[in-house]
């Protein structure tokens, strides 16, 4: 899942896809960026119109809709995208509804249904629904971090979001869960969640998405600024998939895709060697 933020203030890519006056998306620039991401191997383009960085200012739903809808309408009809799906990164049902009408196939809700109407939009439209884990709102989420048993509590709260989605009529096949790396978590908690997907999948019962790309917990480990966290992000994505994540949300698509391909090829080569050695009755060489 490639990140396509049309915001002035996202922590890494804020402002890059906006016109010079920063008031609206620069549609030709967005289109060529989306085509490049699809060519590089992104299966999903995640379009966001509101920054959810810690302390970010909330935007009005009208402003958010005005940022994402034209951006989604163009790629949804673009054959050069080679079948990549569009998702909309929003916490608001009315933005999600407009985005799905414009061609988005997935709703990515980092709040895990804070807007009570969101589940109904997914149920009525049949769109995929990513349920994120976050306590509170981005403005304040880092101010009261408190878990006594991180994995159990995140799993329980995700299970509650899933139950609300199911009660509103969302089918199990529509759902993906996300432990919300960096959303109201310490650096150490975020690090643990990146490699917890298999456990979460077992505890909650749904495929897991991990968004670790360039986040501050990687800065805490490497002591690097956001612009210099690409290798750290690629390492996190490979580990996330190795530990059971089904989707990784990233800024650096070509680097991540290469790394994931290499990791998969190495493991496949090893597995085949073990299989042929055991067929031959010997130890792997
Ligand atoms: N992180 C950000 C935004 N959207 N969505 C999901 N599902 N998971 C995440 O971890 C996530 C997200 C953080 O902001 P960014 O768009 O600037 O990366």
Tab-separated table of C-alpha atoms and ligand atoms in Angstrom:
chain	number	residue	atom	x	y	z
A	1	UNK	CA	0.000	0.000	0.000
A	2	UNK	CA	1.604	3.239	-1.211
A	3	UNK	CA	1.052	6.480	0.701
A	4	UNK	CA	-0.383	9.344	-1.367
A	5	UNK	CA	-0.949	12.258	1.008
A	6	UNK	CA	-2.573	15.409	-0.343
A	7	UNK	CA	-2.031	17.340	2.868
A	8	UNK	CA	0.147	20.350	3.644
A	9	UNK	CA	1.320	18.896	6.970
A	10	UNK	CA	1.910	15.123	6.844
A	11	UNK	CA	5.123	14.318	8.675
A	12	UNK	CA	7.110	13.142	5.650
A	13	UNK	CA	5.342	13.860	2.361
A	14	UNK	CA	3.213	16.869	3.389
A	15	UNK	CA	2.797	19.446	0.607
A	16	UNK	CA	4.555	17.469	-2.129
A	17	UNK	CA	1.414	16.805	-4.170
A	18	UNK	CA	-0.208	20.206	-3.693
A	19	UNK	CA	-0.230	23.202	-6.041
A	20	UNK	CA	2.296	25.953	-5.316
A	21	UNK	CA	-0.280	27.901	-3.312
A	22	UNK	CA	-0.825	24.695	-1.187
A	23	UNK	CA	-4.584	25.164	-1.420
A	24	UNK	CA	-5.463	22.188	-3.623
A	25	UNK	CA	-3.944	19.004	-5.067
A	26	UNK	CA	-1.820	19.426	-8.190
A	27	UNK	CA	-3.695	16.832	-10.249
A	28	UNK	CA	-1.119	16.231	-13.042
A	29	UNK	CA	1.579	15.754	-10.391
A	30	UNK	CA	-0.675	13.388	-8.426
A	31	UNK	CA	-1.465	11.395	-11.554
A	32	UNK	CA	2.140	10.865	-12.516
A	33	UNK	CA	3.030	9.991	-8.900
A	34	UNK	CA	0.202	7.393	-8.788
A	35	UNK	CA	1.335	5.894	-12.102
A	36	UNK	CA	4.920	5.679	-10.870
A	37	UNK	CA	3.840	3.992	-7.618
A	38	UNK	CA	1.730	1.424	-9.501
A	39	UNK	CA	4.613	0.734	-11.902
A	40	UNK	CA	6.930	0.246	-8.929
A	41	UNK	CA	4.632	-2.475	-7.602
A	42	UNK	CA	2.062	-0.851	-5.306
A	43	UNK	CA	-1.169	-2.858	-5.201
A	44	UNK	CA	-3.051	-0.137	-3.311
A	45	UNK	CA	-2.762	3.671	-3.444
A	46	UNK	CA	-3.818	5.157	-0.101
A	47	UNK	CA	-5.043	8.724	-0.600
A	48	UNK	CA	-5.195	10.888	2.539
A	49	UNK	CA	-6.439	14.454	2.995
A	50	UNK	CA	-5.929	14.906	6.722
A	51	UNK	CA	-2.671	14.543	8.617
A	52	UNK	CA	-2.955	12.270	11.647
A	53	UNK	CA	0.535	13.039	12.949
A	54	UNK	CA	0.621	13.519	16.720
A	55	UNK	CA	-0.762	16.965	17.542
A	56	UNK	CA	-2.001	17.601	13.971
A	57	UNK	CA	-4.780	20.148	13.503
A	58	UNK	CA	-8.075	18.557	12.444
A	59	UNK	CA	-9.394	19.801	9.094
A	60	UNK	CA	-13.075	20.314	8.321
A	61	UNK	CA	-14.800	17.439	6.513
A	62	UNK	CA	-15.520	19.762	3.569
A	63	UNK	CA	-11.837	20.667	3.251
A	64	UNK	CA	-10.797	17.022	3.501
A	65	UNK	CA	-13.348	15.969	0.880
A	66	UNK	CA	-12.201	18.729	-1.475
A	67	UNK	CA	-8.627	17.439	-1.220
A	68	UNK	CA	-9.264	13.722	-1.768
A	69	UNK	CA	-12.231	13.415	-4.122
A	70	UNK	CA	-10.621	14.945	-7.260
A	71	UNK	CA	-7.456	12.961	-6.551
A	72	UNK	CA	-9.406	9.695	-6.346
A	73	UNK	CA	-11.604	10.403	-9.357
A	74	UNK	CA	-8.643	10.710	-11.700
A	75	UNK	CA	-6.694	7.504	-10.833
A	76	UNK	CA	-9.870	5.458	-10.452
A	77	UNK	CA	-10.325	5.858	-14.222
A	78	UNK	CA	-6.653	5.591	-15.173
A	79	UNK	CA	-5.819	2.387	-17.047
A	80	UNK	CA	-2.102	3.067	-16.586
A	81	UNK	CA	-2.538	2.119	-12.927
A	82	UNK	CA	-2.479	-1.555	-13.873
A	83	UNK	CA	-5.300	-2.555	-11.570
A	84	UNK	CA	-3.998	-0.900	-8.400
A	85	UNK	CA	-6.861	-0.247	-5.982
A	86	UNK	CA	-7.514	3.144	-4.429
A	87	UNK	CA	-8.071	3.477	-0.699
A	88	UNK	CA	-9.088	6.581	1.199
A	89	UNK	CA	-7.356	7.347	4.479
A	90	UNK	CA	-10.070	9.044	6.512
A	91	UNK	CA	-11.759	8.974	9.915
A	92	UNK	CA	-14.964	10.532	8.602
A	93	UNK	CA	-17.921	8.688	7.149
A	94	UNK	CA	-18.975	11.520	4.866
A	95	UNK	CA	-15.502	11.739	3.333
A	96	UNK	CA	-15.410	7.950	2.947
A	97	UNK	CA	-18.796	7.921	1.235
A	98	UNK	CA	-17.749	10.598	-1.268
A	99	UNK	CA	-14.416	8.851	-1.883
A	100	UNK	CA	-16.054	5.479	-2.573
A	101	UNK	CA	-18.512	7.189	-4.941
A	102	UNK	CA	-15.474	8.657	-6.744
A	103	UNK	CA	-13.862	5.215	-7.138
A	104	UNK	CA	-12.125	4.215	-3.908
A	105	UNK	CA	-12.386	0.485	-3.186
A	106	UNK	CA	-11.099	0.575	0.399
A	107	UNK	CA	-11.724	2.789	3.438
A	108	UNK	CA	-8.670	3.106	5.690
A	109	UNK	CA	-9.913	4.316	9.077
A	110	UNK	CA	-7.041	4.777	11.546
A	111	UNK	CA	-9.545	5.551	14.312
A	112	UNK	CA	-11.281	2.148	14.128
A	113	UNK	CA	-14.812	3.577	13.690
A	114	UNK	CA	-14.689	6.731	15.832
A	115	UNK	CA	-17.364	8.059	13.464
A	116	UNK	CA	-20.431	5.930	14.214
A	117	UNK	CA	-21.602	6.186	10.585
A	118	UNK	CA	-18.409	4.732	9.122
A	119	UNK	CA	-19.370	1.064	9.460
A	120	UNK	CA	-22.633	1.739	7.698
A	121	UNK	CA	-20.795	3.300	4.725
A	122	UNK	CA	-18.649	0.174	4.407
A	123	UNK	CA	-21.680	-2.104	4.769
A	124	UNK	CA	-23.718	-0.225	2.185
A	125	UNK	CA	-20.953	0.168	-0.390
A	126	UNK	CA	-19.146	-3.148	0.090
A	127	UNK	CA	-15.810	-1.299	0.261
A	128	UNK	CA	-12.885	-2.898	2.065
A	129	UNK	CA	-12.429	-1.520	5.591
A	130	UNK	CA	-9.155	-1.159	7.475
A	131	UNK	CA	-9.798	-0.819	11.206
A	132	UNK	CA	-6.930	0.932	12.958
A	133	UNK	CA	-6.198	0.964	16.682
A	134	UNK	CA	-5.980	4.391	18.293
A	135	UNK	CA	-7.054	5.693	21.687
A	136	UNK	CA	-8.409	9.232	21.536
A	137	UNK	CA	-7.640	11.574	18.648
A	138	UNK	CA	-4.373	12.614	16.943
A	139	UNK	CA	-4.350	16.001	18.715
A	140	UNK	CA	-3.940	14.316	22.086
A	141	UNK	CA	-3.127	10.644	21.500
A	142	UNK	CA	0.473	10.837	22.764
A	143	UNK	CA	-0.437	12.528	26.051
A	144	UNK	CA	-1.801	9.562	27.983
A	145	UNK	CA	-0.224	6.350	26.799
A	146	UNK	CA	-1.042	3.535	29.173
A	147	UNK	CA	-1.056	-0.181	28.490
A	148	UNK	CA	-0.503	-2.885	31.058
A	149	UNK	CA	-0.626	-5.705	28.508
A	150	UNK	CA	-0.057	-4.122	25.085
A	151	UNK	CA	-0.929	-6.991	22.771
A	152	UNK	CA	-3.912	-8.204	24.724
A	153	UNK	CA	-5.384	-4.692	25.028
A	154	UNK	CA	-4.796	-3.772	21.378
A	155	UNK	CA	-6.337	-7.098	20.315
A	156	UNK	CA	-9.344	-6.577	22.596
A	157	UNK	CA	-9.978	-3.059	21.314
A	158	UNK	CA	-9.601	-4.175	17.689
A	159	UNK	CA	-12.031	-6.998	18.397
A	160	UNK	CA	-14.524	-4.413	19.677
A	161	UNK	CA	-14.159	-2.401	16.424
A	162	UNK	CA	-14.613	-5.575	14.381
A	163	UNK	CA	-17.766	-6.412	16.362
A	164	UNK	CA	-19.220	-2.973	15.648
A	165	UNK	CA	-18.426	-3.312	11.942
A	166	UNK	CA	-19.989	-6.778	11.788
A	167	UNK	CA	-23.082	-5.589	13.673
A	168	UNK	CA	-23.535	-2.859	11.043
A	169	UNK	CA	-23.474	-5.491	8.297
A	170	UNK	CA	-19.824	-5.417	7.135
A	171	UNK	CA	-18.797	-8.869	5.836
A	172	UNK	CA	-15.700	-10.576	7.262
A	173	UNK	CA	-14.053	-10.537	3.788
A	174	UNK	CA	-14.143	-6.731	3.831
A	175	UNK	CA	-12.069	-6.379	6.998
A	176	UNK	CA	-8.393	-5.812	7.733
A	177	UNK	CA	-7.048	-4.820	11.177
A	178	UNK	CA	-4.133	-2.513	12.024
A	179	UNK	CA	-2.530	-2.140	15.491
A	180	UNK	CA	-1.822	1.547	14.824
A	181	UNK	CA	1.962	1.811	15.005
A	182	UNK	CA	2.748	5.293	16.393
A	183	UNK	CA	-0.870	6.064	17.266
A	184	UNK	CA	-0.792	6.642	21.023
A	185	UNK	CA	2.107	4.207	21.508
A	186	UNK	CA	5.624	4.651	22.868
A	187	UNK	CA	8.555	3.949	20.538
A	188	UNK	CA	9.105	0.609	22.226
A	189	UNK	CA	5.418	-0.358	21.952
A	190	UNK	CA	5.399	0.619	18.267
A	191	UNK	CA	8.472	-1.524	17.658
A	192	UNK	CA	6.826	-4.524	19.310
A	193	UNK	CA	3.627	-4.136	17.280
A	194	UNK	CA	5.488	-4.211	13.945
A	195	UNK	CA	6.365	-7.859	14.548
A	196	UNK	CA	3.135	-8.887	16.297
A	197	UNK	CA	0.915	-9.501	13.265
A	198	UNK	CA	0.778	-13.260	13.509
A	199	UNK	CA	-0.348	-13.079	17.132
A	200	UNK	CA	-2.882	-10.355	16.352
A	201	UNK	CA	-4.238	-12.321	13.465
A	202	UNK	CA	-4.703	-15.298	15.759
A	203	UNK	CA	-6.253	-13.230	18.555
A	204	UNK	CA	-8.611	-11.152	16.387
A	205	UNK	CA	-9.026	-13.338	13.311
A	206	UNK	CA	-8.379	-10.924	10.429
A	207	UNK	CA	-5.495	-10.028	8.092
A	208	UNK	CA	-3.179	-7.367	9.494
A	209	UNK	CA	-1.876	-4.116	7.963
A	210	UNK	CA	1.276	-2.479	9.352
A	211	UNK	CA	2.162	1.186	8.803
A	212	UNK	CA	5.674	1.801	10.100
A	213	UNK	CA	7.132	3.846	7.251
A	214	UNK	CA	9.501	6.627	8.417
A	215	UNK	CA	7.731	6.886	11.789
A	216	UNK	CA	9.414	8.356	14.841
A	217	UNK	CA	10.051	5.017	16.591
A	218	UNK	CA	12.476	4.287	13.711
A	219	UNK	CA	14.139	7.620	14.473
A	220	UNK	CA	14.428	6.567	18.120
A	221	UNK	CA	16.267	3.398	17.048
A	222	UNK	CA	18.512	4.856	14.320
A	223	UNK	CA	18.796	8.462	15.559
A	224	UNK	CA	17.977	9.600	12.047
A	225	UNK	CA	15.644	12.353	10.877
A	226	UNK	CA	12.545	11.494	8.869
A	227	UNK	CA	14.261	12.110	5.506
A	228	UNK	CA	16.919	9.515	6.348
A	229	UNK	CA	14.691	6.660	7.514
A	230	UNK	CA	14.249	4.787	4.248
A	231	UNK	CA	16.475	1.803	5.059
A	232	UNK	CA	14.969	1.610	8.527
A	233	UNK	CA	11.489	1.593	6.977
A	234	UNK	CA	12.354	-1.110	4.466
A	235	UNK	CA	13.779	-3.289	7.272
A	236	UNK	CA	10.582	-2.785	9.276
A	237	UNK	CA	8.394	-3.690	6.284
A	238	UNK	CA	10.332	-6.896	5.594
A	239	UNK	CA	10.145	-7.919	9.259
A	240	UNK	CA	6.436	-7.055	9.404
A	241	UNK	CA	5.665	-9.332	6.460
A	242	UNK	CA	7.996	-12.033	7.809
A	243	UNK	CA	5.973	-11.918	11.044
A	244	UNK	CA	2.601	-12.241	9.365
A	245	UNK	CA	1.485	-8.834	8.052
A	246	UNK	CA	-0.636	-9.069	4.903
A	247	UNK	CA	-0.298	-5.411	3.886
A	248	UNK	CA	2.456	-2.850	4.545
A	249	UNK	CA	1.756	0.870	4.117
A	250	UNK	CA	4.886	2.606	2.803
A	251	UNK	CA	6.317	5.780	1.286
A	252	UNK	CA	9.157	4.042	-0.591
A	253	UNK	CA	7.513	1.528	-2.877
A	254	UNK	CA	10.237	0.342	-5.224
A	255	UNK	CA	12.727	-0.200	-2.400
A	256	UNK	CA	10.171	-2.067	-0.289
A	257	UNK	CA	8.985	-4.244	-3.172
A	258	UNK	CA	12.578	-5.210	-4.046
A	259	UNK	CA	13.363	-6.065	-0.441
A	260	UNK	CA	10.195	-8.131	-0.033
A	261	UNK	CA	10.897	-9.987	-3.293
A	262	UNK	CA	14.426	-10.813	-2.208
A	263	UNK	CA	13.301	-11.929	1.247
A	264	UNK	CA	10.633	-14.192	-0.270
A	265	UNK	CA	13.029	-15.618	-2.881
A	266	UNK	CA	15.684	-16.446	-0.275
A	267	UNK	CA	13.214	-18.210	1.949
A	268	UNK	CA	11.717	-20.085	-0.993
A	269	UNK	CA	15.177	-21.198	-2.131
A	270	UNK	CA	15.972	-22.425	1.372
A	271	UNK	CA	12.629	-24.223	1.695
A	272	UNK	CA	13.156	-25.959	-1.658
A	273	UNK	CA	16.635	-27.024	-0.621
A	274	UNK	CA	15.317	-28.448	2.647
A	275	UNK	CA	12.524	-30.225	0.781
A	276	UNK	CA	14.870	-31.767	-1.796
A	277	UNK	CA	17.354	-32.786	0.898
A	278	UNK	CA	14.656	-34.455	2.956
A	279	UNK	CA	13.387	-36.260	-0.170
A	280	UNK	CA	16.944	-37.507	-0.687
A	281	UNK	CA	17.065	-38.538	2.977
A	282	UNK	CA	19.981	-36.257	3.922
A	283	UNK	CA	20.533	-33.011	5.768
A	284	UNK	CA	20.205	-29.765	3.770
A	285	UNK	CA	23.421	-28.583	2.149
B	1	LIG	N1	-0.285	5.894	9.591
B	1	LIG	C1	-0.480	7.133	9.135
B	1	LIG	C2	-1.585	7.433	8.344
B	1	LIG	N2	-2.470	6.472	7.983
B	1	LIG	N3	-3.167	4.227	8.078
B	1	LIG	C3	-2.992	2.991	8.530
B	1	LIG	N4	-3.888	2.016	8.199
B	1	LIG	N5	-1.956	2.656	9.337
B	1	LIG	C4	-1.028	3.571	9.718
B	1	LIG	O1	-0.095	3.202	10.472
B	1	LIG	C5	-1.176	4.906	9.255
B	1	LIG	C6	-2.282	5.191	8.420
B	1	LIG	C7	0.528	8.168	9.513
B	1	LIG	O2	0.632	9.242	8.702
B	1	LIG	P1	1.336	9.283	7.222
B	1	LIG	O3	0.217	9.228	6.230
B	1	LIG	O4	2.006	10.620	7.183
B	1	LIG	O5	2.266	8.115	7.098
